[in-house]
mmCIF file with all atom_site columns, C-alpha atoms in Angstrom:
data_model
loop_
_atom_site.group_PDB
_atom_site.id
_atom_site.type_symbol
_atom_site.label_atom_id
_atom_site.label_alt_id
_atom_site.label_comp_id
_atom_site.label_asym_id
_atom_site.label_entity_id
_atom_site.label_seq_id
_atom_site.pdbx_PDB_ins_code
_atom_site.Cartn_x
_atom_site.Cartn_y
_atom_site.Cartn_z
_atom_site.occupancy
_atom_site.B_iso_or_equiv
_atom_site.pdbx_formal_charge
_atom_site.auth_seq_id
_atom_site.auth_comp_id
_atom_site.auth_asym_id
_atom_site.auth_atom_id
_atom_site.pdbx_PDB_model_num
ATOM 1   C CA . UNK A 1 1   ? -35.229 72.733 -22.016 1.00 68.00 ? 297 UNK A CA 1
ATOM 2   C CA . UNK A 1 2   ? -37.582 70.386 -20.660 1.00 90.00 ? 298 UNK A CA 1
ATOM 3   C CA . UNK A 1 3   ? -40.775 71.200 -18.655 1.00 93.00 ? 299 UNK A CA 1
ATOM 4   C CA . UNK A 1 4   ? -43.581 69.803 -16.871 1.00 95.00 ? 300 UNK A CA 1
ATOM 5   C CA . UNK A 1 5   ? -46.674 70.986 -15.670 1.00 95.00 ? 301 UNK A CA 1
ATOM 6   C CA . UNK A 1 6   ? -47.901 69.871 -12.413 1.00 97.00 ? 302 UNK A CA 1
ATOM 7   C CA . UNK A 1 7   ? -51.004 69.973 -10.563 1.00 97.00 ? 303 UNK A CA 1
ATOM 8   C CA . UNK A 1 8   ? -50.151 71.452 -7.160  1.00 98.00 ? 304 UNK A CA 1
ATOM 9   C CA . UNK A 1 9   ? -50.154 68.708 -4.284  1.00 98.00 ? 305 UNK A CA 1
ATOM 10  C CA . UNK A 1 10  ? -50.097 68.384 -0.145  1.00 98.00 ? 306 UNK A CA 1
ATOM 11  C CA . UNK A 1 11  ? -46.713 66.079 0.472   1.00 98.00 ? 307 UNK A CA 1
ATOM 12  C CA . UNK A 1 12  ? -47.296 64.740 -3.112  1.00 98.00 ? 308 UNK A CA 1
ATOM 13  C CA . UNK A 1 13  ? -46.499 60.952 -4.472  1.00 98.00 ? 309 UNK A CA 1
ATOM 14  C CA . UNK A 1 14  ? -43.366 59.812 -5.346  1.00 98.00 ? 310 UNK A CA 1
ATOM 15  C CA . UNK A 1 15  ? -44.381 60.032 -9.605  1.00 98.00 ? 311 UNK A CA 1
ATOM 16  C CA . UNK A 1 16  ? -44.623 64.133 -9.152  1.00 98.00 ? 312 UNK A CA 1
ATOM 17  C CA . UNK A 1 17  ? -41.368 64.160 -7.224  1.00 98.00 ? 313 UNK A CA 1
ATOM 18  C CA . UNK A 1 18  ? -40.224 62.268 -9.748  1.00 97.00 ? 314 UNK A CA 1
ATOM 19  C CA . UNK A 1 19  ? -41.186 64.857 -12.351 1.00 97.00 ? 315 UNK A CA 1
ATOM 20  C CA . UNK A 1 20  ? -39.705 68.267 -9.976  1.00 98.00 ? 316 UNK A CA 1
ATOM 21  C CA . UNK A 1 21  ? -36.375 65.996 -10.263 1.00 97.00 ? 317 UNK A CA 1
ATOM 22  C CA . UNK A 1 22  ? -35.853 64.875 -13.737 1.00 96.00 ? 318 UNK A CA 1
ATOM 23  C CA . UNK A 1 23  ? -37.660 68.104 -15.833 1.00 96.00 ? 319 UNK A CA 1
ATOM 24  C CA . UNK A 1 24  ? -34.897 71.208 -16.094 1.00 94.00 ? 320 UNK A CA 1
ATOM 25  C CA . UNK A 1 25  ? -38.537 72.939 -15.220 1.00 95.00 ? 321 UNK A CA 1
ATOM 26  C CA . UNK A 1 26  ? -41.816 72.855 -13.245 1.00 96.00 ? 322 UNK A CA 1
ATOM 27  C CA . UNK A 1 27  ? -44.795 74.938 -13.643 1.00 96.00 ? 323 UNK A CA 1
ATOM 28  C CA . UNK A 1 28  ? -47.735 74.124 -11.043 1.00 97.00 ? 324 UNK A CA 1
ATOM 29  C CA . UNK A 1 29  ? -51.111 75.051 -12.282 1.00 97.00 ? 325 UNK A CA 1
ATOM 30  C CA . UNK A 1 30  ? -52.748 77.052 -9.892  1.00 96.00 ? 326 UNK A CA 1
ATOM 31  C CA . UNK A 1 31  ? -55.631 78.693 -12.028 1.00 95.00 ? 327 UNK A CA 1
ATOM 32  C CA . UNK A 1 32  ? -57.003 74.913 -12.941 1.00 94.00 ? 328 UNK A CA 1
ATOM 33  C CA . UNK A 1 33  ? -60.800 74.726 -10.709 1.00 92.00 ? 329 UNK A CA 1
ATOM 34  C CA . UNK A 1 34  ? -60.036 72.762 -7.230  1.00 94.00 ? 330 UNK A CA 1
ATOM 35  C CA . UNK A 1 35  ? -61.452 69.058 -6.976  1.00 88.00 ? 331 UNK A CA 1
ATOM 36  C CA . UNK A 1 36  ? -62.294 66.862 -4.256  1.00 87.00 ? 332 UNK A CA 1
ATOM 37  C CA . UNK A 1 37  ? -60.241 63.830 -3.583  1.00 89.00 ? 333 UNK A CA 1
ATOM 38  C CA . UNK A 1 38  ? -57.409 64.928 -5.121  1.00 95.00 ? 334 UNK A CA 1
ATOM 39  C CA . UNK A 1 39  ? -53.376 64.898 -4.400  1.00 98.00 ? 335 UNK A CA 1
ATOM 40  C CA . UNK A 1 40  ? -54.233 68.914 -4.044  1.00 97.00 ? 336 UNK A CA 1
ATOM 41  C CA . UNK A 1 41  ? -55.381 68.647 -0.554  1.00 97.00 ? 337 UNK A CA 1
ATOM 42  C CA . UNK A 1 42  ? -55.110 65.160 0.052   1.00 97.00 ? 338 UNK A CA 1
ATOM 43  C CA . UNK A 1 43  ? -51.777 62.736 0.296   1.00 98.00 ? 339 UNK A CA 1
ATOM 44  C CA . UNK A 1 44  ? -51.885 59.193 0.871   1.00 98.00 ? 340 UNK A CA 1
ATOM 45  C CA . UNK A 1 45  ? -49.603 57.134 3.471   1.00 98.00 ? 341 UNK A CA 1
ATOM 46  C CA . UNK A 1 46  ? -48.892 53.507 4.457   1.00 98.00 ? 342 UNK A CA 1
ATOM 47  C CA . UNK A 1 47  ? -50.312 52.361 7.810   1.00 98.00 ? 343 UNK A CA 1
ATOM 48  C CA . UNK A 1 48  ? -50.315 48.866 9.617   1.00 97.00 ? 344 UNK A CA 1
ATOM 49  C CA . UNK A 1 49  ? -54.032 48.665 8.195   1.00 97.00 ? 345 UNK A CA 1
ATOM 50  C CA . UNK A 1 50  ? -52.942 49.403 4.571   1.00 97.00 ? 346 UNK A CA 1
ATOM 51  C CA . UNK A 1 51  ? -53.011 52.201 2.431   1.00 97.00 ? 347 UNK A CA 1
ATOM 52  C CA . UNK A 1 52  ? -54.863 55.771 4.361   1.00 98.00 ? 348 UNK A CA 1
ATOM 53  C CA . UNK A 1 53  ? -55.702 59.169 2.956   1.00 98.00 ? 349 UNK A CA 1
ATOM 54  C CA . UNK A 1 54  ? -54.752 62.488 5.116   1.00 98.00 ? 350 UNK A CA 1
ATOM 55  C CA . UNK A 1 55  ? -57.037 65.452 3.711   1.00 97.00 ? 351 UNK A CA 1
ATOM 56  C CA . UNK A 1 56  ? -56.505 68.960 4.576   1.00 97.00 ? 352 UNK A CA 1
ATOM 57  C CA . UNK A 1 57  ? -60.509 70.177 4.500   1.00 95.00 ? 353 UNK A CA 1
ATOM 58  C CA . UNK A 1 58  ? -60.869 73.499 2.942   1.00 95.00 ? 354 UNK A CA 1
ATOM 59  C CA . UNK A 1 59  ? -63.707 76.028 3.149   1.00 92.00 ? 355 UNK A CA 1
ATOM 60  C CA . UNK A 1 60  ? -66.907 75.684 1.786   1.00 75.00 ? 356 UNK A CA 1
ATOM 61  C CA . UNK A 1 61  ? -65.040 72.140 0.226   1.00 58.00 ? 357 UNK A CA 1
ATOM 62  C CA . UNK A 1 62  ? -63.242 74.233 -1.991  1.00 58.00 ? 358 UNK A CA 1
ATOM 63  C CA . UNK A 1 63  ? -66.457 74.945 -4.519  1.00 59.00 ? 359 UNK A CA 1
ATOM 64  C CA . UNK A 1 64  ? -66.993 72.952 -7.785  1.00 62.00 ? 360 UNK A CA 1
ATOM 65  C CA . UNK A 1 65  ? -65.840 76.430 -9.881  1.00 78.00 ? 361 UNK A CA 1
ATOM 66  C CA . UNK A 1 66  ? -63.170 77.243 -7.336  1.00 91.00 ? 362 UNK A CA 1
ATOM 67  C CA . UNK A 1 67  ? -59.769 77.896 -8.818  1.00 94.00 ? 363 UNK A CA 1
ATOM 68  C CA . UNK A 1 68  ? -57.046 76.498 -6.834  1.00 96.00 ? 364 UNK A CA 1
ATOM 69  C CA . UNK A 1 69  ? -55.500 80.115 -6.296  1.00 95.00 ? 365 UNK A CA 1
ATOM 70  C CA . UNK A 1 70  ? -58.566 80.706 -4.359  1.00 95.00 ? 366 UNK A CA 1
ATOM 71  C CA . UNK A 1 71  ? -58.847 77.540 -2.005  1.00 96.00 ? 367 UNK A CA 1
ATOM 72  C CA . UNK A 1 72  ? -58.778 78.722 1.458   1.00 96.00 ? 368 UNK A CA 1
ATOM 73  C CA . UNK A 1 73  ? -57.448 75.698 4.306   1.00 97.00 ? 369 UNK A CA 1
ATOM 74  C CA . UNK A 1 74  ? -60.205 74.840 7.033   1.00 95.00 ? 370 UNK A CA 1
ATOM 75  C CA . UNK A 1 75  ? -59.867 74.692 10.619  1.00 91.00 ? 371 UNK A CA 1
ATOM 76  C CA . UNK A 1 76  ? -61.787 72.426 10.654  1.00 83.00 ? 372 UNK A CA 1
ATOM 77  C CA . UNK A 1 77  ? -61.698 69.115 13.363  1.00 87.00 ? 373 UNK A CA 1
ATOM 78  C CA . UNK A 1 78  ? -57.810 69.535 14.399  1.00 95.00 ? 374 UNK A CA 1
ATOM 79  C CA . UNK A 1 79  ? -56.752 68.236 11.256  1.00 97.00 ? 375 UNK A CA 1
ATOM 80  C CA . UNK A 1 80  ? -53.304 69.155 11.798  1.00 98.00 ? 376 UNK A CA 1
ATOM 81  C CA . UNK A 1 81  ? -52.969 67.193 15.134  1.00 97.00 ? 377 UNK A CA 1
ATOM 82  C CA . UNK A 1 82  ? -54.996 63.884 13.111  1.00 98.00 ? 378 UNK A CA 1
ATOM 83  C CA . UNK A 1 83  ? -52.434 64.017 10.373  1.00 98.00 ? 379 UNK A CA 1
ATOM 84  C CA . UNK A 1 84  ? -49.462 64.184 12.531  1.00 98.00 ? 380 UNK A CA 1
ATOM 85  C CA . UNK A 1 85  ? -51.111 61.845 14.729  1.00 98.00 ? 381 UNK A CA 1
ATOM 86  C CA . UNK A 1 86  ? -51.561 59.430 12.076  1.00 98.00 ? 382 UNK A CA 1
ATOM 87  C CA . UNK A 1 87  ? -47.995 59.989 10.475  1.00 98.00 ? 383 UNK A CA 1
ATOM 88  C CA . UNK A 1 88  ? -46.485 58.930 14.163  1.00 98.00 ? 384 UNK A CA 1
ATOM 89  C CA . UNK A 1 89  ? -48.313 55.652 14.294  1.00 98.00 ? 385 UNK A CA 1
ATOM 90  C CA . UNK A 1 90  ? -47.361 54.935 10.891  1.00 98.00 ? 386 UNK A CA 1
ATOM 91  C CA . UNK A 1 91  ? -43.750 55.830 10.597  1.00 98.00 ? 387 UNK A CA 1
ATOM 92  C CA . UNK A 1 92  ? -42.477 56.173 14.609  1.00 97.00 ? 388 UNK A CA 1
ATOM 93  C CA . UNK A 1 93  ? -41.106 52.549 13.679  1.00 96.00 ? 389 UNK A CA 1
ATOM 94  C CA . UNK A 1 94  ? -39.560 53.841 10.313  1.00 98.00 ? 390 UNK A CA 1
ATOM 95  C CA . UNK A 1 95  ? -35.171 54.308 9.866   1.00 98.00 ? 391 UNK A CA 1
ATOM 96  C CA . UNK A 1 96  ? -35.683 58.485 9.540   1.00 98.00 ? 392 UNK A CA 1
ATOM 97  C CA . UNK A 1 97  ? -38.857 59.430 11.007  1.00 98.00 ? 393 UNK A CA 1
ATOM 98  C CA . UNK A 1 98  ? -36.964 61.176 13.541  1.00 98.00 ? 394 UNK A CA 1
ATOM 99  C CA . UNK A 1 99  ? -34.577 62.390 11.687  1.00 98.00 ? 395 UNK A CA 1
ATOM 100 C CA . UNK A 1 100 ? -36.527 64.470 9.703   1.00 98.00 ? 396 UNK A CA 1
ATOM 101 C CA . UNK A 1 101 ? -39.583 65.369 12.485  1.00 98.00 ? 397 UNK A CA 1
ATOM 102 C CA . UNK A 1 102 ? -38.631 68.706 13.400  1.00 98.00 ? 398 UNK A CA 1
ATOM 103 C CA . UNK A 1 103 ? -37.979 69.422 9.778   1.00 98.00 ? 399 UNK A CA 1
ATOM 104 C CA . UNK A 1 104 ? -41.484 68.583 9.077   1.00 98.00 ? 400 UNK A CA 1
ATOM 105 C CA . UNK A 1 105 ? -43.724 68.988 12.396  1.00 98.00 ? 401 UNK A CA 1
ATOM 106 C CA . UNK A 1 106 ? -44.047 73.122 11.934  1.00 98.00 ? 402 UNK A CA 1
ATOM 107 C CA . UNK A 1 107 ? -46.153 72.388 8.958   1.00 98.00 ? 403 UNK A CA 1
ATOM 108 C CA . UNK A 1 108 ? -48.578 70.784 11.612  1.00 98.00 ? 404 UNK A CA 1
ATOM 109 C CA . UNK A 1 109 ? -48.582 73.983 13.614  1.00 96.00 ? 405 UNK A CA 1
ATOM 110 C CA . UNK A 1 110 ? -48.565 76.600 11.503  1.00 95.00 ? 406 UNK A CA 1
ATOM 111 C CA . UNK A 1 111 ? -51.643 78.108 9.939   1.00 96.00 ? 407 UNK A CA 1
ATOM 112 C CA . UNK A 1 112 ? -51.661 78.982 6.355   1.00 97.00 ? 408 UNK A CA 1
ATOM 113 C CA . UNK A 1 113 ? -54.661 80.672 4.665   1.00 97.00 ? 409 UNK A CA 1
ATOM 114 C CA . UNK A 1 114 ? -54.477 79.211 1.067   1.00 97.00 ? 410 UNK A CA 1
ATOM 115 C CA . UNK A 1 115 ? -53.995 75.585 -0.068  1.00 97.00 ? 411 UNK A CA 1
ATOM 116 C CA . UNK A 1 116 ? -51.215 76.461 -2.658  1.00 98.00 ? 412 UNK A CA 1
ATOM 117 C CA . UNK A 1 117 ? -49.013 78.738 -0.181  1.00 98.00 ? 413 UNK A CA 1
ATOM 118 C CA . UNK A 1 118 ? -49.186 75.577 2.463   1.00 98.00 ? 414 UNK A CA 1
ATOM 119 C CA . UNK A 1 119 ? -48.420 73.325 -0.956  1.00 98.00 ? 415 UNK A CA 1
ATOM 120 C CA . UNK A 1 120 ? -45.370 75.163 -1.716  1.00 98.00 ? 416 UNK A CA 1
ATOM 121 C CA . UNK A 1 121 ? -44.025 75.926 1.791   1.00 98.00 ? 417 UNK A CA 1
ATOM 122 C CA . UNK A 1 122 ? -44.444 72.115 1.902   1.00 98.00 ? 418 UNK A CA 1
ATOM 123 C CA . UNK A 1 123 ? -42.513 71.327 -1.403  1.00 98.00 ? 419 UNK A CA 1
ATOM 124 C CA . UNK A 1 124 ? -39.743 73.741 -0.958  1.00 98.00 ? 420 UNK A CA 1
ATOM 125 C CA . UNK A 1 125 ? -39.116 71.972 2.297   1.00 98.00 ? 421 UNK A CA 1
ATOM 126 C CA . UNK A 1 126 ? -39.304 68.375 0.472   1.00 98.00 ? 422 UNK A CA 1
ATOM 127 C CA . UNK A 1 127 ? -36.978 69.567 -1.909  1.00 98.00 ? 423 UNK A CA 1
ATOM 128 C CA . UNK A 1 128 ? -34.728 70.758 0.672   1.00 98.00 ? 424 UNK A CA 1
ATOM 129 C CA . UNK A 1 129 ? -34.852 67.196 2.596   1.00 98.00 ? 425 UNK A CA 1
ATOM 130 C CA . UNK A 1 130 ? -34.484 65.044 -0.795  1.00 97.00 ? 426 UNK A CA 1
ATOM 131 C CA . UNK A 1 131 ? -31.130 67.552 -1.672  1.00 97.00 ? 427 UNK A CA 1
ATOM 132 C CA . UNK A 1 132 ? -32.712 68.423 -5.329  1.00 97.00 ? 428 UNK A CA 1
ATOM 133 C CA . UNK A 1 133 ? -33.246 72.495 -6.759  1.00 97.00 ? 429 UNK A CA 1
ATOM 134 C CA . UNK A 1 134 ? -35.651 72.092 -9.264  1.00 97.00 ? 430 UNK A CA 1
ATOM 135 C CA . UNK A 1 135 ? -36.417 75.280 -11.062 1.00 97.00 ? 431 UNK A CA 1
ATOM 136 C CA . UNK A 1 136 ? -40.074 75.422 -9.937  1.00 97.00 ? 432 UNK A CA 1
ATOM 137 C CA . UNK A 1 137 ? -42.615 78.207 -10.861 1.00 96.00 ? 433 UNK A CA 1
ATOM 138 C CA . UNK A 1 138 ? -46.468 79.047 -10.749 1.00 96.00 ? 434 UNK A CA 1
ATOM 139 C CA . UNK A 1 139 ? -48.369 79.696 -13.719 1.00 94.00 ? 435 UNK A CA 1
ATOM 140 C CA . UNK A 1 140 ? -50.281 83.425 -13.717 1.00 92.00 ? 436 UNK A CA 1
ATOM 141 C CA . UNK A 1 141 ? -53.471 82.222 -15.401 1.00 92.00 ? 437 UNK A CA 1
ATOM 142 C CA . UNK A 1 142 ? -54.581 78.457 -16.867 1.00 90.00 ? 438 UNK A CA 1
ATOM 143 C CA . UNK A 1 143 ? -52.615 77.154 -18.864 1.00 87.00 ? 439 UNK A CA 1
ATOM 144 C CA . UNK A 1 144 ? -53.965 75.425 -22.288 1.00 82.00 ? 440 UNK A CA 1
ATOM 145 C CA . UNK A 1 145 ? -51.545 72.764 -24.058 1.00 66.00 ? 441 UNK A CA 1
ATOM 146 C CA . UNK A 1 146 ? -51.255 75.090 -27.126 1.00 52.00 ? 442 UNK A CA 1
ATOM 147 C CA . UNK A 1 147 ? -50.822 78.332 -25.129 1.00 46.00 ? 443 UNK A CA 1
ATOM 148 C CA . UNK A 1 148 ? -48.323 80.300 -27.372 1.00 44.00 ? 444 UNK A CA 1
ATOM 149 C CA . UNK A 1 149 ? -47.411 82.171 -23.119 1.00 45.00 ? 445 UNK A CA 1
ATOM 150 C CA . UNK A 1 150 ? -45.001 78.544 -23.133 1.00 46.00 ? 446 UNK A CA 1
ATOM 151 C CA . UNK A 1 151 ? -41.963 78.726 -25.740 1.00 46.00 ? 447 UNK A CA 1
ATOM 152 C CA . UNK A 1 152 ? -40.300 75.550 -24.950 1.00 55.00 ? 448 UNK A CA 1
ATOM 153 C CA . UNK A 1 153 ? -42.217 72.417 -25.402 1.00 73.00 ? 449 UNK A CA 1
ATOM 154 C CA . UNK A 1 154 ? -43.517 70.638 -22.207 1.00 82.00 ? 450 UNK A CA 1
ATOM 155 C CA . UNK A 1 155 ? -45.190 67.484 -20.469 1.00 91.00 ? 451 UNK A CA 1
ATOM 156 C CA . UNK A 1 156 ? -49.031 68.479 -19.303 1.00 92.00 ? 452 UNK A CA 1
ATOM 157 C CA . UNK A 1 157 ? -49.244 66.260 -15.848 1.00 95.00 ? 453 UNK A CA 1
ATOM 158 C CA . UNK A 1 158 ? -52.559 67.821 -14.582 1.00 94.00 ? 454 UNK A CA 1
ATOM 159 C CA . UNK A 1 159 ? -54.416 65.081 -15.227 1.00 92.00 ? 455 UNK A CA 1
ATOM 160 C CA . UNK A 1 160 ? -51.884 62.268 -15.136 1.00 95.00 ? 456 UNK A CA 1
ATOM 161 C CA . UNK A 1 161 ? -51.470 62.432 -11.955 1.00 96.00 ? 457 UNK A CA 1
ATOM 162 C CA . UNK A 1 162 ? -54.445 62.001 -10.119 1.00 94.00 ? 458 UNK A CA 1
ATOM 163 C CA . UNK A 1 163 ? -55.530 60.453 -7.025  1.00 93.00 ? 459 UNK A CA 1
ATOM 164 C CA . UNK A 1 164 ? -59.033 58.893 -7.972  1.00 91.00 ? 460 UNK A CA 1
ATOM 165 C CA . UNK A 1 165 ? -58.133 58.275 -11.984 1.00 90.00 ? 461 UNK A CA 1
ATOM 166 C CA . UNK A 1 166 ? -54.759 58.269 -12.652 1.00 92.00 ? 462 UNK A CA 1
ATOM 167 C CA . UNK A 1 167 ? -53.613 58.226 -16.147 1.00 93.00 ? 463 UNK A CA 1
ATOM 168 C CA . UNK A 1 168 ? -50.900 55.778 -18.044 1.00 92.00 ? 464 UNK A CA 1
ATOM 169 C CA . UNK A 1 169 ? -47.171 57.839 -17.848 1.00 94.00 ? 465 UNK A CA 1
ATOM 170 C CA . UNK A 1 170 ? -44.849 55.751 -19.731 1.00 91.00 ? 466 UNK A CA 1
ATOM 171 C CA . UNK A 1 171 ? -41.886 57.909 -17.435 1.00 90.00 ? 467 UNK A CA 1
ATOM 172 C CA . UNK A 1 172 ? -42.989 56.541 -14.767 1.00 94.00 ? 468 UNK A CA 1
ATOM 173 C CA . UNK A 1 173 ? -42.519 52.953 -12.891 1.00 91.00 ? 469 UNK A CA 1
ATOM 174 C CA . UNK A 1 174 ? -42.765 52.845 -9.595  1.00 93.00 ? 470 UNK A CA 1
ATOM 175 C CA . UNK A 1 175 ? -39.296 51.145 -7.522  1.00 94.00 ? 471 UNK A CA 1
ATOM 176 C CA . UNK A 1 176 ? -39.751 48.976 -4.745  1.00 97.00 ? 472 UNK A CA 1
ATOM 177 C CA . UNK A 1 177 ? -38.133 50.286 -1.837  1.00 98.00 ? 473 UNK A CA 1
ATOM 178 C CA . UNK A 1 178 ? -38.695 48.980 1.695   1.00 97.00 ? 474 UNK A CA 1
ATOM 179 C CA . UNK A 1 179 ? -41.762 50.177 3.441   1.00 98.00 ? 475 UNK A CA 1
ATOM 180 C CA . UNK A 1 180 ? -42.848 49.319 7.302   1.00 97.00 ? 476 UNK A CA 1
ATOM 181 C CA . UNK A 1 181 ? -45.779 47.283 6.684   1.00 97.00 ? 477 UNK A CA 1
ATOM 182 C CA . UNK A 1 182 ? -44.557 45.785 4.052   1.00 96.00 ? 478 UNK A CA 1
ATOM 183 C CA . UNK A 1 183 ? -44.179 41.600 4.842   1.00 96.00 ? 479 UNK A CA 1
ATOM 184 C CA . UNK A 1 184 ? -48.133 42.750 5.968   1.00 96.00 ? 480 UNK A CA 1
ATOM 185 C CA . UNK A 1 185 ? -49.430 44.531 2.448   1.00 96.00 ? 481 UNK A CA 1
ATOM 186 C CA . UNK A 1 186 ? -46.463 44.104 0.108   1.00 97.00 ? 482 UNK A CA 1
ATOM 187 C CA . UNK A 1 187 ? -45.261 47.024 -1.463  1.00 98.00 ? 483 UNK A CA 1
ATOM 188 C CA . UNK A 1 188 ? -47.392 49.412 -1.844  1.00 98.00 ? 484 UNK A CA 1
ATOM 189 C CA . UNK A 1 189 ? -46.464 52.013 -4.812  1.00 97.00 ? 485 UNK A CA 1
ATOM 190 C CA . UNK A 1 190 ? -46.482 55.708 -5.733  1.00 98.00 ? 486 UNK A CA 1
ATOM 191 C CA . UNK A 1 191 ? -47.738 56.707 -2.246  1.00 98.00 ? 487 UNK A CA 1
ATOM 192 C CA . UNK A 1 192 ? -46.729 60.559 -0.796  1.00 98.00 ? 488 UNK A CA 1
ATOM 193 C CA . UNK A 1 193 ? -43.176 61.534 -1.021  1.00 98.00 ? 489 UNK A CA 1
ATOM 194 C CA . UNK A 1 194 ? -43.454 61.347 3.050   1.00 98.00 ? 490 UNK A CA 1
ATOM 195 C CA . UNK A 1 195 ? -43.557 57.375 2.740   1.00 98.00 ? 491 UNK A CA 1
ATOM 196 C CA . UNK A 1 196 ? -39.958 57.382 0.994   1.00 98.00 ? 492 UNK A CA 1
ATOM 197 C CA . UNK A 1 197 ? -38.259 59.882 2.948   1.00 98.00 ? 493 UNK A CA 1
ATOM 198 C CA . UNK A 1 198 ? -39.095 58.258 6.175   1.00 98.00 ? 494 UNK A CA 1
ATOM 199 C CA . UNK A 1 199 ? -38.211 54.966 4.554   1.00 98.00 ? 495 UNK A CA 1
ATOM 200 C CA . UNK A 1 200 ? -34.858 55.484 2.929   1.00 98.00 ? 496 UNK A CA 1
ATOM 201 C CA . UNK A 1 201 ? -33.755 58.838 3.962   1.00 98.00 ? 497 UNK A CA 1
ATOM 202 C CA . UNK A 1 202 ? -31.013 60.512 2.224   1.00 97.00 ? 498 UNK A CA 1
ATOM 203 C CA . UNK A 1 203 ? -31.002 57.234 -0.313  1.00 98.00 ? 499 UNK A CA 1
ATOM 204 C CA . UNK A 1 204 ? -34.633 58.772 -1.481  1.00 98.00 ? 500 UNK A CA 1
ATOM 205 C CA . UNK A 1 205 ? -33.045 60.919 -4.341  1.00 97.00 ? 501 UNK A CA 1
ATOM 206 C CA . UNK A 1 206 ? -31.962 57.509 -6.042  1.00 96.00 ? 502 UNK A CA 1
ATOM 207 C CA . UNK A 1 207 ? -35.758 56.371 -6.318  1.00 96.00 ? 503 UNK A CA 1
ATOM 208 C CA . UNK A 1 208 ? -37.007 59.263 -8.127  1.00 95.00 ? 504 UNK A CA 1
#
């Protein structure tokens, strides 16, 4: 058995989709410490001015010894009516948008208390949309690359995939697919899973 472990995200990029499809298991880390800027509360989506970054803020910005278990969602400046906002302009143009918008708009309304619970709601939902049952759990405390609590061998992705410094992962290249801007940017690659599904739709599966 294969398995990877994941950083949680908020509608993460295509590469850790790509992971929750191809490993027979996921385990997302949520006793790693929260940081800033990253796919954790933050997801990244195509818009006619290029590439833009939707944030969910957190309380007290989620603390530098914070561990992501613990990261409580903000209120904070409607951000749920900005994101959806901003995912309208960008995709209202795109083949599925509506297709999947009432799938996806309740995530916009409803209030969750911690980051990871909203995460999850949010992948199982993905998941659901993409047609793929990963076996997906959450680790009970941090998990070390040599921790003897893991008895099949696995693929640490923590760090790998990351928003500000993302590290070389030779399983992953990024396929072009068509995107609504692009004749304006090109393609753009590895941007949140929401950029693919409202692109190609039930096709998505094939990319990952």
């Amino acid at each position: 058995m294969t398995t990877a472990l994941l950083p949680s995200t908020y509608f993460g990029p295509v590469q850790w989709y790509q992971k929750l499809n191809r490993y027979d298991r996921c385990i997302v880390e949520q006793y790693d410490t929260f940081h800033k800027q990253s796919y954790r509360n933050r997801c990244v989506i195509a818009t006619a001015n290029g590439p833009q970054a939707l944030t969910v803020p957190v309380e007290g910005n989620g603390g530098e010894k914070c561990l992501m278990r613990d990261v409580r969602i903000s209120d904070h400046n409607q951000w749920r009516r900005v994101h959806w906002n901003a995912l309208q302009s960008a995709y209202s143009e795109s083949p599925f948008f509506d297709y999947y918008a009432d799938d996806l708009h309740p995530f916009f309304e409803q209030r969750y208390t911690f980051l990871v619970d909203f995460n999850e709601a949010i992948r199982q939902k993905v998941c659901e949309l993409i047609d793929i049952q990963p076996e997906v759990v959450h680790s009970s405390q941090f998990i070390v690359h040599s921790s003897q609590f893991i008895v099949h061998s696995y693929a640490d992705f923590r760090s790998v995939i990351d928003a500000k410094h993302p590290q070389p992962d030779a399983d992953f290249e990024a396929r072009s697919y068509w995107q609504v801007f692009q004749r304006r940017h090109g393609f753009l690659p590895n941007l949140s899973i929401l950029d693919l599904l409202f692109c190609m739709g039930p096709e998505a599966i094939f990319y990952l």
